[in-house]
Amino acid sequence: MITDQLAEKFQKLTQNISTDLVYIQTSKNIYETEEDVWFKGYVLDGQNFIDSGRSKTLFVQLTEDKTEKVVWEKKYEIENGFVNGHLFLESSLAEGNYTLAGYSSHSFVKESKEFYALKKIKVVKTINQKTVVIPAEKDSIVHFSVFPEGGKLISGIQSTLAFKAVNSKGLPVDVSGILFENNNPLQNFKSNHAGMGSVIFTPDSNKKYHIRLNEPAYVQDFSVGEIDLNGKTIRLMNNTKETLVFKISQSDALQEEKIYLRLQMRGIVYSIAVGVLNKELVIKIPLKDVPQGIAEVTLFNKDLLPIAERLVYVNQDQKLKIKTELNKNSYTNREHVNLKIKVTDQNDQAVVAHLGVSVYDGLYQNKQDAKNIQSHFLLSAQLKGNIYNPAYYFDVQNKDRKQALDLLMLTQGWRNYVWNENNLRELNSQTPIVFDDLKGKVQLEKPDKKTTAVIGQKGLVIFAADDSRGNDFVMTDTAGDFTITPGHLKKGENGYTYLKLMTSSEPKYIMKVKDFSFDEINKYRKNKTMIYALPEIEKVFAQENSPFKGREEINKLNEVLITTKKNKVFRDKYIGKLDSLARAQYFTNDFVCHGVLNCPVWDCHGGEKKRPVEGDKYEQYEGFKWSDGECSPYTYTSMKKITYRYPELTEEQLLEMFNIAMVEGYYGKKVFYESVYDDVTITDSTPDYRNTLFWKPDVITNKQGEANVTFFCSDINSQFTGNIEGVSGNGLFGSENFQFLVRK
């Protein structure tokens, strides 16, 4: 059938695409230096939003926005699509805005021009009690664009013309104006949401049209674009949870023709309707099996050529409904809090969901950050370009959110849809930038041209400093190549993974292992457009009666760093073990007497042997002898005097000495600290200034969709904010916030 051919032709474009999407949830979005940033990574299949199992490693960077300097970069293990991570903010960090980014082997590819896996955080030295609201800058420059529904205006057919107005920074501008026909006012209009709106009129190719803005006043008139004499149009008449209703129209001069209407979402064709178009035709598309998200609807003529297209957001209510219930509305210092969580779908059926839950002082919430898990996966990651305040469309308190979302679809244009046919052709063959595996090579220390062609299989033992983690035996191929897997990086978690080459001493073989992952990330990320939600324009100032009034001043203790003068500290205890072995093996008999290394008359006149100290200087003598007898006096003659620095072995020297290589393992997990109070400890005089009361990235609801969370308040008197985000096993997203007061 023709419809099958049309679907198969399109879906061939996606058969080689294995894209993952990454979202980062943080415990809050304002941090002080010397705090941990707790985060959860969601690594999901880009089409169905479930764990793809493709990516095993998340490469995480923290970058200062102002200087683009990378201040943190580590590897984290992806477990069943999730990452439980943290990083520490050094006291030396400058105040300012930072970007936390996550890269994986199937989300960060060379062909993609956009990058989405970002989380903005703000770093301060000390939190301010007063919220300073800076009003939006006035910008008289207006960029006004029009978007005919379906792509074209056709003479004689009633059409919807959407518009969008932004300033030079890409932020929306509310406008009002007039549509003119042959210089006569035809229709007044104004924007409905975020600088977007629409007008409905019947264009005539024999007449001229233009738009004039009167608020803000603008000298230039704007064109409505070309009006074709003949053609076909597509117009959305209704969008419900059951169906989409479209009116397809064509010019009177055109003959009756078979047409096809295709709906695809994220590269999957869900339906193709067939009809015979004479003048007008109403087509209903069922949405029963279509998930929530952006769908592309394309109208094809009898020759299967696309002639009109439109983006539609469907099943907006298909999501996780997260309900929270606190045992009280307000609490006293150090009081026990019980939080009940209930998760259902849009039909109020219980859902097993994987949630990230955070509770923190409301002062550490950046209210201008308009990004959440729903807006990220369902909007931002599906469209090219930054979207203004995308969280607005998922807040049920906004009664106009569905109409506003349709305006967003009209003013984006289908070419901005990531899964558009033209964009899919560019992504049909993806080239990863980073990899889960590391490659290494065994080769001769002193290569011989006759023997370098074939090294032969060699054995390696892979292990960690912790003996309880066991070891693996790996063989190279005949060319000496070998692979370090994510399992090996897991073995060295929170430290290093070691590789011991099991070969004879002659001829000597060496290992070459180098991880260039972050070098490659830095090379390619600068060439990509970073997509992040544009913040909502602040319109009001903070209220004078702030709930934070009276909050105690928090004094931090200065960092205490304990150091020793002589004892060397290695990055890993196994290197210290190698250092001890090296001393025992190569420097066992060394000693110092009378300031001379290995003095032959150490026992004269009460002399004693002392162990040499690494890095200290000693004298050595060639042709050493005493001038007056063997032991007396303390004078000597020598042929040659040498000042010798006793060797201080570096990690690199120790590894080379024992023919061992090391690679950094996954950055280890850390348990979030929670205070627990009872009748005795609640009166403890030690202050408790925790501003984050609770963080748990892996709260999983039971079959009844329920989970129970408990924690204790601190000594901070404030309004605390709770944030819950998560995903179900079938790709539904949800988010919820709650608040409560803590007082003395």
XYZ file of C-alpha atoms in Angstrom:
744
model
C 0.000 0.000 0.000
C 1.039 3.574 -0.645
C 0.574 4.499 3.010
C 2.953 1.716 4.065
C 5.521 2.923 1.556
C 5.198 6.469 2.863
C 5.742 5.317 6.459
C 8.626 2.989 5.596
C 10.380 5.645 3.538
C 10.332 8.026 6.470
C 11.251 5.535 9.167
C 14.295 4.410 7.174
C 15.751 7.778 8.109
C 15.629 6.845 11.795
C 16.821 3.244 11.622
C 20.485 4.220 12.157
C 19.745 6.878 14.754
C 20.364 5.805 18.336
C 20.076 9.047 20.239
C 20.001 9.408 24.014
C 18.825 12.527 25.822
C 20.385 13.659 29.094
C 18.737 15.771 31.791
C 20.424 16.992 34.971
C 18.448 17.653 38.152
C 20.276 19.422 40.999
C 19.429 19.615 44.688
C 18.916 23.388 44.291
C 20.176 26.025 41.852
C 22.017 28.508 44.084
C 25.047 27.253 46.035
C 27.650 28.696 48.336
C 31.301 27.819 47.925
C 32.483 24.877 50.064
C 29.184 23.094 49.416
C 28.440 19.885 47.552
C 26.396 20.102 44.380
C 24.165 17.031 44.466
C 22.773 16.013 41.105
C 20.827 13.290 39.350
C 21.368 12.454 35.709
C 18.590 11.020 33.533
C 19.986 9.262 30.426
C 17.028 8.103 28.344
C 16.315 6.921 24.825
C 15.514 9.926 22.650
C 12.418 8.374 21.066
C 10.526 6.654 23.872
C 12.129 8.170 27.020
C 13.017 4.869 28.663
C 16.422 3.521 29.610
C 18.191 2.678 26.368
C 21.075 0.868 28.038
C 23.366 2.242 25.337
C 25.425 4.709 27.357
C 27.368 3.538 30.419
C 29.372 6.637 31.319
C 28.306 10.236 31.900
C 31.108 12.760 31.415
C 30.332 15.765 33.632
C 31.830 19.244 33.454
C 31.250 22.380 35.504
C 32.167 25.518 33.571
C 32.254 29.151 34.624
C 30.045 31.053 32.187
C 32.026 34.299 32.196
C 35.450 32.819 31.427
C 34.357 29.440 29.956
C 36.922 27.900 32.299
C 36.305 24.267 33.239
C 36.491 23.976 37.038
C 35.403 20.337 37.372
C 35.353 17.290 35.110
C 34.819 13.667 36.124
C 33.276 10.436 34.875
C 30.153 9.044 36.540
C 28.580 5.626 36.173
C 25.174 5.383 34.474
C 23.079 2.728 36.209
C 19.877 1.715 34.421
C 19.560 5.155 32.872
C 20.326 7.180 36.026
C 23.355 8.830 37.611
C 23.746 9.527 41.319
C 26.410 12.209 41.496
C 27.921 15.064 43.424
C 30.795 17.523 43.143
C 32.453 19.903 45.586
C 32.662 23.681 45.096
C 36.089 24.876 46.150
C 36.383 28.004 48.293
C 38.549 29.573 45.572
C 35.697 29.630 43.047
C 34.609 33.073 41.932
C 31.020 34.152 42.433
C 28.943 33.959 39.295
C 26.968 31.759 36.966
C 28.125 28.252 36.117
C 26.941 25.543 33.742
C 26.797 21.871 34.679
C 26.890 19.730 31.531
C 26.561 15.987 30.975
C 27.878 14.152 27.905
C 27.426 10.519 26.886
C 28.476 8.399 23.928
C 24.986 8.540 22.375
C 23.923 12.082 23.271
C 27.009 14.045 22.219
C 27.735 13.422 18.534
C 29.578 15.324 15.818
C 26.562 15.734 13.523
C 24.315 17.526 16.024
C 24.617 21.316 15.986
C 22.754 21.789 19.283
C 23.489 20.629 22.817
C 20.788 20.313 25.494
C 22.155 18.515 28.574
C 22.785 21.620 30.664
C 21.897 22.877 34.117
C 22.592 26.453 35.166
C 23.606 27.105 38.765
C 24.658 30.225 40.616
C 27.639 30.206 42.995
C 27.960 32.778 45.801
C 30.307 33.182 48.740
C 27.459 33.884 51.164
C 23.730 33.873 50.478
C 21.941 37.216 50.714
C 18.780 37.442 52.792
C 17.245 40.061 50.529
C 16.221 39.146 47.015
C 17.261 41.864 44.589
C 15.011 41.936 41.545
C 16.426 43.669 38.509
C 13.720 44.892 36.115
C 14.043 43.873 32.488
C 16.050 46.230 30.304
C 14.008 48.199 27.839
C 14.945 47.347 24.291
C 13.327 49.248 21.461
C 14.627 46.896 18.785
C 11.840 44.521 17.782
C 12.164 41.475 15.545
C 8.714 40.708 14.200
C 8.108 37.496 12.250
C 4.999 35.929 10.716
C 4.231 32.223 10.244
C 1.367 31.111 7.983
C -0.238 27.912 9.254
C 0.931 25.064 7.030
C 3.688 27.186 5.503
C 1.889 29.259 2.855
C -0.941 31.742 2.385
C -3.235 30.711 -0.470
C -5.487 33.225 -2.165
C -9.170 32.801 -1.343
C -8.694 30.341 1.539
C -9.215 31.472 5.116
C -5.928 31.016 6.990
C -4.266 31.546 10.339
C -1.257 33.842 10.362
C 0.734 33.511 13.584
C 3.314 36.077 14.669
C 6.105 36.451 17.198
C 7.873 39.569 18.474
C 11.197 39.533 20.326
C 13.858 42.064 21.226
C 17.515 41.905 20.252
C 18.221 39.503 23.150
C 15.562 37.067 21.978
C 13.180 37.902 24.834
C 9.472 38.353 24.015
C 7.903 41.737 23.462
C 4.157 42.255 23.905
C 2.828 43.986 20.806
C -0.380 45.288 19.296
C -0.981 46.453 15.778
C -3.108 46.510 12.652
C -3.285 44.272 9.584
C -3.762 46.437 6.475
C -5.282 45.415 3.154
C -4.486 47.826 0.289
C -3.511 50.385 2.954
C -6.895 50.093 4.644
C -7.156 48.742 8.225
C -8.489 45.194 8.046
C -8.020 43.815 11.546
C -6.621 44.857 14.912
C -4.513 42.350 16.829
C -2.373 41.954 19.917
C -0.096 39.298 21.310
C -1.644 36.700 23.601
C 1.404 35.132 25.246
C 5.155 35.861 25.308
C 5.034 38.133 22.265
C 3.057 35.565 20.238
C -0.401 35.785 18.718
C -2.349 35.171 15.520
C -4.855 36.686 13.093
C -7.380 34.852 10.902
C -8.200 36.314 7.490
C -8.775 35.354 3.862
C -5.885 36.613 1.746
C -6.336 37.787 -1.860
C -3.380 37.591 -4.208
C -4.677 40.664 -6.072
C -4.335 42.797 -2.956
C -1.410 43.965 -0.885
C -1.078 43.386 2.856
C 1.196 44.724 5.554
C 1.338 44.925 9.331
C 1.989 48.047 11.385
C 2.834 47.933 15.082
C 1.494 50.677 17.313
C 2.682 49.231 20.639
C 5.578 49.481 20.812
C 5.565 52.078 18.070
C 7.695 51.003 15.158
C 8.522 52.983 12.022
C 8.903 49.992 9.734
C 5.947 48.079 8.321
C 6.089 44.292 8.120
C 5.080 42.108 5.194
C 2.785 39.090 5.541
C 4.826 37.246 2.891
C 3.932 35.864 -0.514
C 0.360 34.866 -1.338
C 0.103 32.007 -3.817
C -2.666 32.095 -6.404
C -3.431 28.375 -6.054
C -2.544 25.684 -3.553
C -3.594 23.593 -0.579
C -3.751 24.556 3.105
C -3.922 22.701 6.388
C -5.698 24.152 9.422
C -6.075 22.672 12.910
C -9.704 22.903 14.019
C -9.620 20.954 17.289
C -7.114 19.237 19.560
C -8.491 16.905 22.233
C -7.110 13.911 24.094
C -8.951 11.627 21.633
C -8.407 13.231 18.224
C -6.870 15.956 16.107
C -9.290 17.546 13.641
C -7.888 19.212 10.511
C -9.547 21.060 7.665
C -7.747 20.550 4.359
C -8.638 23.108 1.667
C -7.572 23.775 -1.909
C -8.167 26.437 -4.508
C -11.229 26.224 -6.758
C -9.015 26.008 -9.832
C -7.436 22.734 -8.704
C -8.815 19.351 -9.662
C -10.023 16.666 -7.299
C -7.021 14.767 -5.897
C -6.130 12.019 -3.448
C -4.150 13.401 -0.491
C -2.326 11.873 2.465
C -1.971 13.307 5.977
C 0.870 11.841 8.064
C 1.480 12.261 11.793
C 4.934 11.434 13.121
C 6.500 12.016 16.517
C 10.187 11.670 17.316
C 10.816 9.750 14.100
C 7.946 7.270 14.532
C 4.962 7.347 12.150
C 1.757 6.866 14.164
C -0.881 7.364 11.494
C -1.468 8.207 7.836
C -4.926 9.348 6.742
C -6.045 9.085 3.115
C -8.779 11.157 1.517
C -10.023 12.663 -1.726
C -9.856 16.451 -1.715
C -12.177 18.475 -3.897
C -12.778 21.834 -2.177
C -12.565 21.066 1.534
C -11.997 17.919 3.528
C -12.140 17.350 7.307
C -9.775 14.675 8.608
C -9.753 13.258 12.137
C -6.569 11.649 13.442
C -6.943 9.376 16.500
C -4.494 9.932 19.367
C -5.136 6.765 21.351
C -1.617 5.329 20.989
C 0.252 8.615 20.563
C 2.376 9.734 23.560
C 2.658 13.278 24.845
C 4.844 15.597 22.848
C 5.389 17.496 19.626
C 3.958 15.836 16.531
C 4.664 16.841 12.960
C 1.645 16.671 10.637
C 2.482 16.694 6.919
C 0.119 16.960 3.967
C 1.180 15.065 0.818
C -0.308 15.280 -2.670
C -1.038 12.320 -4.945
C 2.636 12.160 -5.959
C 3.638 11.905 -2.252
C 5.267 15.330 -2.324
C 4.949 17.370 0.921
C 2.930 20.529 0.308
C 2.016 21.724 3.836
C 3.272 21.002 7.335
C 2.449 21.946 10.889
C 3.679 21.184 14.411
C 1.040 20.184 16.965
C 1.467 19.454 20.660
C -0.673 16.449 21.616
C -1.794 14.764 24.822
C -0.609 17.580 27.074
C -2.315 15.994 30.088
C -0.574 12.649 29.596
C 1.915 12.898 32.458
C 2.779 11.916 36.009
C 0.604 13.565 38.639
C 2.676 13.938 41.794
C 0.803 14.731 44.991
C 2.565 15.575 48.250
C 1.206 15.528 51.781
C 3.119 16.901 54.778
C 2.170 15.925 58.304
C 2.180 19.662 59.223
C 2.169 23.062 57.524
C 4.928 24.525 59.693
C 7.647 23.133 61.926
C 10.002 24.165 64.692
C 13.784 23.852 64.602
C 15.024 20.242 64.417
C 11.492 18.901 64.205
C 10.788 15.660 62.391
C 9.062 15.983 58.982
C 7.049 13.259 57.305
C 6.331 13.603 53.595
C 3.982 11.284 51.718
C 4.257 11.102 47.929
C 1.584 9.699 45.632
C 2.171 9.294 41.882
C -0.553 8.531 39.338
C -1.009 8.928 35.609
C -3.572 11.143 33.867
C -6.222 8.484 34.504
C -5.464 8.444 38.254
C -3.889 5.001 38.007
C -0.978 4.309 40.386
C 2.445 4.486 38.751
C 5.855 3.141 39.742
C 8.153 6.127 39.183
C 11.827 6.950 39.679
C 11.977 10.301 41.492
C 14.578 12.797 42.606
C 13.523 14.600 45.796
C 15.136 17.693 47.287
C 14.182 19.946 50.230
C 16.135 23.172 50.754
C 16.013 26.714 52.110
C 13.939 28.825 49.711
C 16.686 31.443 49.576
C 18.671 29.038 47.411
C 16.000 28.814 44.723
C 16.550 30.723 41.515
C 12.968 31.418 40.483
C 14.043 32.631 37.071
C 15.255 29.179 36.058
C 12.345 28.068 33.859
C 13.606 24.560 33.185
C 12.215 21.300 34.534
C 12.208 17.666 33.443
C 9.027 18.030 31.377
C 10.053 21.165 29.518
C 13.501 19.686 28.859
C 12.518 16.341 27.345
C 9.218 17.372 25.734
C 10.011 20.866 24.435
C 13.581 22.144 24.611
C 15.262 18.945 23.402
C 12.771 18.639 20.516
C 13.194 22.103 19.018
C 16.101 24.125 17.738
C 16.645 27.411 19.521
C 16.066 28.629 23.063
C 12.490 28.729 24.311
C 11.256 31.483 26.594
C 9.967 30.177 29.951
C 9.037 26.647 28.723
C 7.935 25.532 32.209
C 4.910 27.824 31.763
C 3.264 25.319 29.407
C 3.332 22.529 32.005
C 1.964 24.488 34.967
C -1.712 23.594 35.393
C -2.306 26.915 37.157
C -1.847 28.665 33.797
C -5.333 28.328 32.301
C -4.219 29.483 28.842
C -1.297 27.072 28.636
C -2.804 24.911 25.847
C -3.600 27.903 23.644
C -0.175 29.386 24.396
C 1.520 26.095 23.535
C -0.255 25.966 20.179
C 1.033 29.464 19.422
C 4.514 28.228 20.252
C 4.053 25.372 17.753
C 2.827 27.770 15.061
C 5.685 30.212 15.523
C 8.484 27.629 15.693
C 8.096 26.317 12.164
C 8.421 22.614 11.381
C 12.009 23.024 10.210
C 12.962 23.714 13.822
C 11.654 20.291 14.842
C 14.662 18.069 15.582
C 12.864 15.071 14.035
C 11.976 16.869 10.807
C 12.863 14.894 7.672
C 15.608 17.317 6.600
C 17.213 17.264 10.049
C 17.014 13.467 10.194
C 18.998 13.169 6.977
C 21.844 15.064 8.621
C 21.737 12.775 11.677
C 21.275 9.509 9.794
C 24.834 8.413 10.483
C 26.080 9.552 13.895
C 29.709 9.808 14.951
C 30.325 9.658 18.708
C 32.733 12.110 20.306
C 33.240 10.240 23.588
C 33.212 6.514 24.267
C 32.382 4.273 27.204
C 35.479 2.134 26.539
C 39.114 3.220 26.646
C 41.687 1.844 24.242
C 45.237 0.907 25.185
C 48.229 -0.604 23.466
C 51.164 -2.812 24.451
C 54.398 -2.244 22.560
C 58.129 -2.821 22.852
C 60.003 -0.221 24.853
C 62.667 -0.189 22.146
C 60.845 -1.055 18.940
C 62.540 -3.153 16.327
C 61.335 -2.605 12.798
C 61.382 -6.343 12.172
C 59.225 -7.222 15.173
C 56.787 -4.322 15.484
C 54.321 -5.634 12.909
C 53.055 -8.391 15.201
C 53.401 -7.969 18.966
C 51.548 -11.150 19.831
C 48.951 -11.582 22.524
C 49.965 -10.321 25.954
C 48.228 -10.641 29.294
C 47.256 -7.852 31.673
C 45.842 -7.933 35.178
C 43.316 -5.159 35.922
C 42.715 -4.338 39.575
C 42.079 -1.555 42.120
C 43.798 -0.480 45.328
C 41.011 -2.200 47.255
C 41.822 -5.920 47.073
C 38.223 -6.839 47.867
C 37.164 -5.657 44.407
C 39.088 -8.512 42.818
C 40.934 -8.444 39.524
C 40.369 -9.254 35.860
C 42.728 -10.881 33.388
C 42.649 -9.364 29.888
C 44.456 -10.454 26.741
C 45.561 -8.077 23.994
C 45.071 -8.902 20.338
C 48.060 -9.827 18.186
C 48.777 -6.156 17.496
C 48.938 -5.431 21.240
C 45.618 -3.549 21.456
C 43.307 -3.947 24.469
C 40.115 -2.398 25.893
C 39.312 -0.932 29.297
C 35.563 -1.342 29.868
C 33.096 0.538 32.102
C 33.282 -2.487 34.410
C 36.981 -1.833 34.853
C 36.303 1.841 35.633
C 33.742 0.690 38.185
C 36.446 -1.444 39.817
C 38.505 1.713 40.393
C 35.527 3.819 41.531
C 36.499 6.732 43.758
C 40.130 6.100 42.886
C 42.090 4.484 40.102
C 42.048 1.343 38.026
C 45.478 -0.261 37.619
C 46.855 -2.402 34.821
C 49.822 -4.720 35.374
C 51.569 -6.070 32.296
C 52.397 -9.755 32.693
C 55.454 -10.145 30.480
C 59.059 -11.151 31.002
C 61.680 -8.506 31.688
C 63.457 -9.094 28.368
C 62.516 -7.812 25.881
C 60.715 -5.106 27.808
C 57.137 -4.241 26.847
C 55.315 -1.110 27.956
C 51.657 0.011 27.979
C 50.259 3.157 26.405
C 46.936 4.274 27.925
C 45.619 7.801 27.612
C 42.103 9.153 28.138
C 41.376 12.037 25.749
C 37.624 12.169 26.486
C 37.481 15.649 27.985
C 39.942 16.987 25.411
C 37.515 15.881 22.703
C 34.569 17.355 24.595
C 36.300 20.726 24.861
C 37.179 20.576 21.168
C 33.620 20.061 19.928
C 31.396 21.760 22.508
C 32.555 25.227 21.448
C 31.149 24.612 17.970
C 27.672 23.680 19.216
C 24.770 25.918 20.155
C 23.949 25.525 23.829
C 20.162 25.301 24.230
C 18.766 26.490 27.545
C 15.417 27.911 28.601
C 15.268 31.699 28.470
C 14.353 32.983 31.956
C 11.024 34.572 32.658
C 11.160 38.357 32.660
C 10.808 39.513 36.278
C 7.986 42.037 36.625
C 7.611 42.460 40.385
C 9.885 43.287 43.283
C 10.357 41.128 46.357
C 7.739 41.637 49.044
C 8.775 43.658 52.071
C 7.331 41.097 54.482
C 9.762 38.408 53.495
C 9.428 35.013 55.228
C 13.221 35.067 55.563
C 13.226 38.030 57.932
C 14.970 37.271 61.203
C 17.026 34.426 59.791
C 20.244 33.997 61.755
C 23.589 35.001 60.312
C 25.518 31.893 59.418
C 29.258 31.990 60.003
C 31.373 29.429 58.226
C 34.493 27.970 59.752
C 37.623 28.622 57.770
C 38.937 25.597 55.948
C 41.599 23.734 57.902
C 44.294 22.004 55.866
C 46.621 19.619 57.697
C 49.969 19.009 56.027
C 53.230 17.242 56.909
C 56.669 18.358 55.948
C 58.276 15.124 54.822
C 55.663 12.438 54.358
C 54.528 12.348 50.778
C 50.830 11.831 50.035
C 49.974 10.022 46.803
C 46.695 10.177 44.898
C 45.984 6.572 45.775
C 47.126 4.304 48.575
C 48.327 1.725 46.043
C 50.959 4.202 44.795
C 52.143 4.520 48.402
C 52.466 0.757 48.472
C 54.593 0.858 45.314
C 56.758 3.528 46.905
C 57.408 1.275 49.905
C 58.213 -1.660 47.622
C 60.613 0.466 45.602
C 62.457 1.584 48.739
C 62.721 -1.965 49.951
C 63.868 -3.269 46.585
C 66.257 -0.585 45.388
C 67.335 1.447 48.409
C 67.455 -1.097 51.272
C 71.155 -0.610 52.119
C 71.334 3.166 51.838
C 72.240 5.137 54.969
C 73.752 8.465 56.026
C 76.516 9.227 58.585
C 78.429 12.436 59.157
C 76.352 13.982 56.329
C 77.784 11.514 53.862
C 75.697 8.995 51.930
C 76.812 5.390 52.545
C 79.889 6.510 54.537
C 82.270 3.476 54.932
C 83.333 4.411 58.506
C 79.946 5.081 59.989
C 80.870 3.335 63.272
C 83.869 5.571 64.039
C 83.568 7.838 67.053
C 79.985 7.021 67.886
C 78.671 7.404 64.390
C 75.303 5.907 63.529
C 73.403 5.021 60.433
C 70.423 7.173 59.540
C 67.863 6.542 56.816
C 68.185 9.084 53.972
C 65.268 11.437 53.396
C 63.757 11.777 49.958
C 64.662 15.052 48.274
C 67.461 15.989 50.760
C 71.017 16.640 49.568
C 74.009 14.576 50.716
C 77.700 14.372 49.885
C 79.315 11.454 48.170
C 83.029 10.887 47.635
C 84.959 8.883 45.155
C 88.357 7.574 46.382
C 87.265 8.166 49.981
C 89.886 7.621 52.759
C 90.761 8.995 56.213
C 93.969 11.066 56.315
C 95.207 9.965 59.816
C 94.289 6.402 60.433
C 91.015 4.714 59.872
C 88.906 6.614 62.341
C 90.862 9.611 63.586
C 90.703 12.502 63.068
C 87.518 13.439 61.160
C 89.386 14.507 58.096
C 89.509 12.782 54.789
C 90.873 13.151 51.324
C 89.075 12.242 48.147
C 89.610 12.168 44.481
C 86.212 13.715 43.688
C 83.370 15.299 45.662
C 79.711 14.917 44.515
C 76.582 16.588 45.921
C 73.786 14.058 45.587
C 70.049 14.595 45.947
C 68.425 11.491 47.315
C 65.767 10.442 44.809
C 62.159 11.454 45.417
C 60.186 9.034 43.291
C 57.202 10.448 41.445
C 54.049 8.505 40.683
C 55.101 8.291 37.053
C 58.502 6.840 38.003
C 56.943 4.301 40.341
C 54.487 3.136 37.696
C 57.242 2.844 35.130
C 59.479 0.998 37.578
C 56.872 -1.737 38.105
C 55.481 -1.588 34.532
C 52.008 -0.552 35.722
C 49.517 1.864 34.145
C 46.663 3.682 35.868
C 43.426 5.311 34.710
C 40.972 7.276 36.810
C 37.871 5.278 37.722
C 34.343 6.549 38.087
C 33.882 9.384 40.529
C 32.446 7.651 43.566
C 29.085 8.104 45.193
C 28.722 9.952 48.458
C 26.010 9.584 51.056
C 24.021 12.766 51.668
C 24.383 13.759 55.314
C 21.163 13.875 57.330
C 20.899 14.927 60.962
C 18.787 12.677 63.167
C 17.464 14.026 66.463
C 15.960 12.346 69.500
C 14.940 13.574 72.950
C 18.592 13.936 73.970
C 20.337 15.255 70.855
C 17.642 17.808 70.079
C 19.038 19.990 72.879
C 22.614 19.730 71.593
C 24.162 23.219 71.620
C 26.103 22.608 68.386
C 24.417 24.757 65.699
C 22.827 22.988 62.744
C 22.947 25.267 59.713
C 22.010 22.801 56.988
C 20.288 24.692 54.177
C 19.558 21.466 52.283
C 17.501 19.248 54.561
C 17.003 16.326 52.222
C 18.332 14.981 48.928
C 17.597 11.570 47.507
C 17.947 10.925 43.762
C 16.455 7.431 43.785
C 13.072 7.530 45.499
C 11.033 4.768 43.847
C 7.298 4.527 44.408
C 5.692 1.158 45.115
C 2.947 -0.541 43.101
C 0.418 1.741 44.762
C 2.406 4.730 43.484
C 3.397 5.704 47.013
C 6.626 6.616 48.763
C 7.326 7.972 52.216
C 10.152 10.399 53.022
C 11.274 11.599 56.459
C 13.896 14.133 57.540
C 14.682 16.650 60.301
C 14.635 20.445 60.143
C 17.764 22.428 60.950
C 18.257 25.586 63.048
C 17.499 27.829 60.073
C 14.235 29.761 60.309
C 12.969 30.118 56.777
C 10.478 29.024 54.186
C 11.720 25.760 52.746
C 11.047 24.510 49.241
C 10.602 20.928 48.127
C 11.205 19.873 44.546
C 10.252 16.502 43.048
C 10.979 15.422 39.480
C 10.851 12.013 37.886
C 9.977 9.574 35.143
C 7.959 6.366 34.920
C 8.985 3.134 33.276
C 6.927 3.963 30.189
C 8.317 7.457 29.643
C 5.870 9.727 31.506
C 7.356 12.787 33.206
C 6.207 14.792 36.185
C 7.337 17.524 38.565
C 5.927 19.059 41.727
C 6.924 21.696 44.266
C 5.804 22.221 47.859
C 6.680 24.615 50.685
C 6.618 24.789 54.467
C 7.828 27.142 57.203
C 10.370 26.463 59.926
C 10.249 28.764 62.974
C 11.663 28.824 66.456
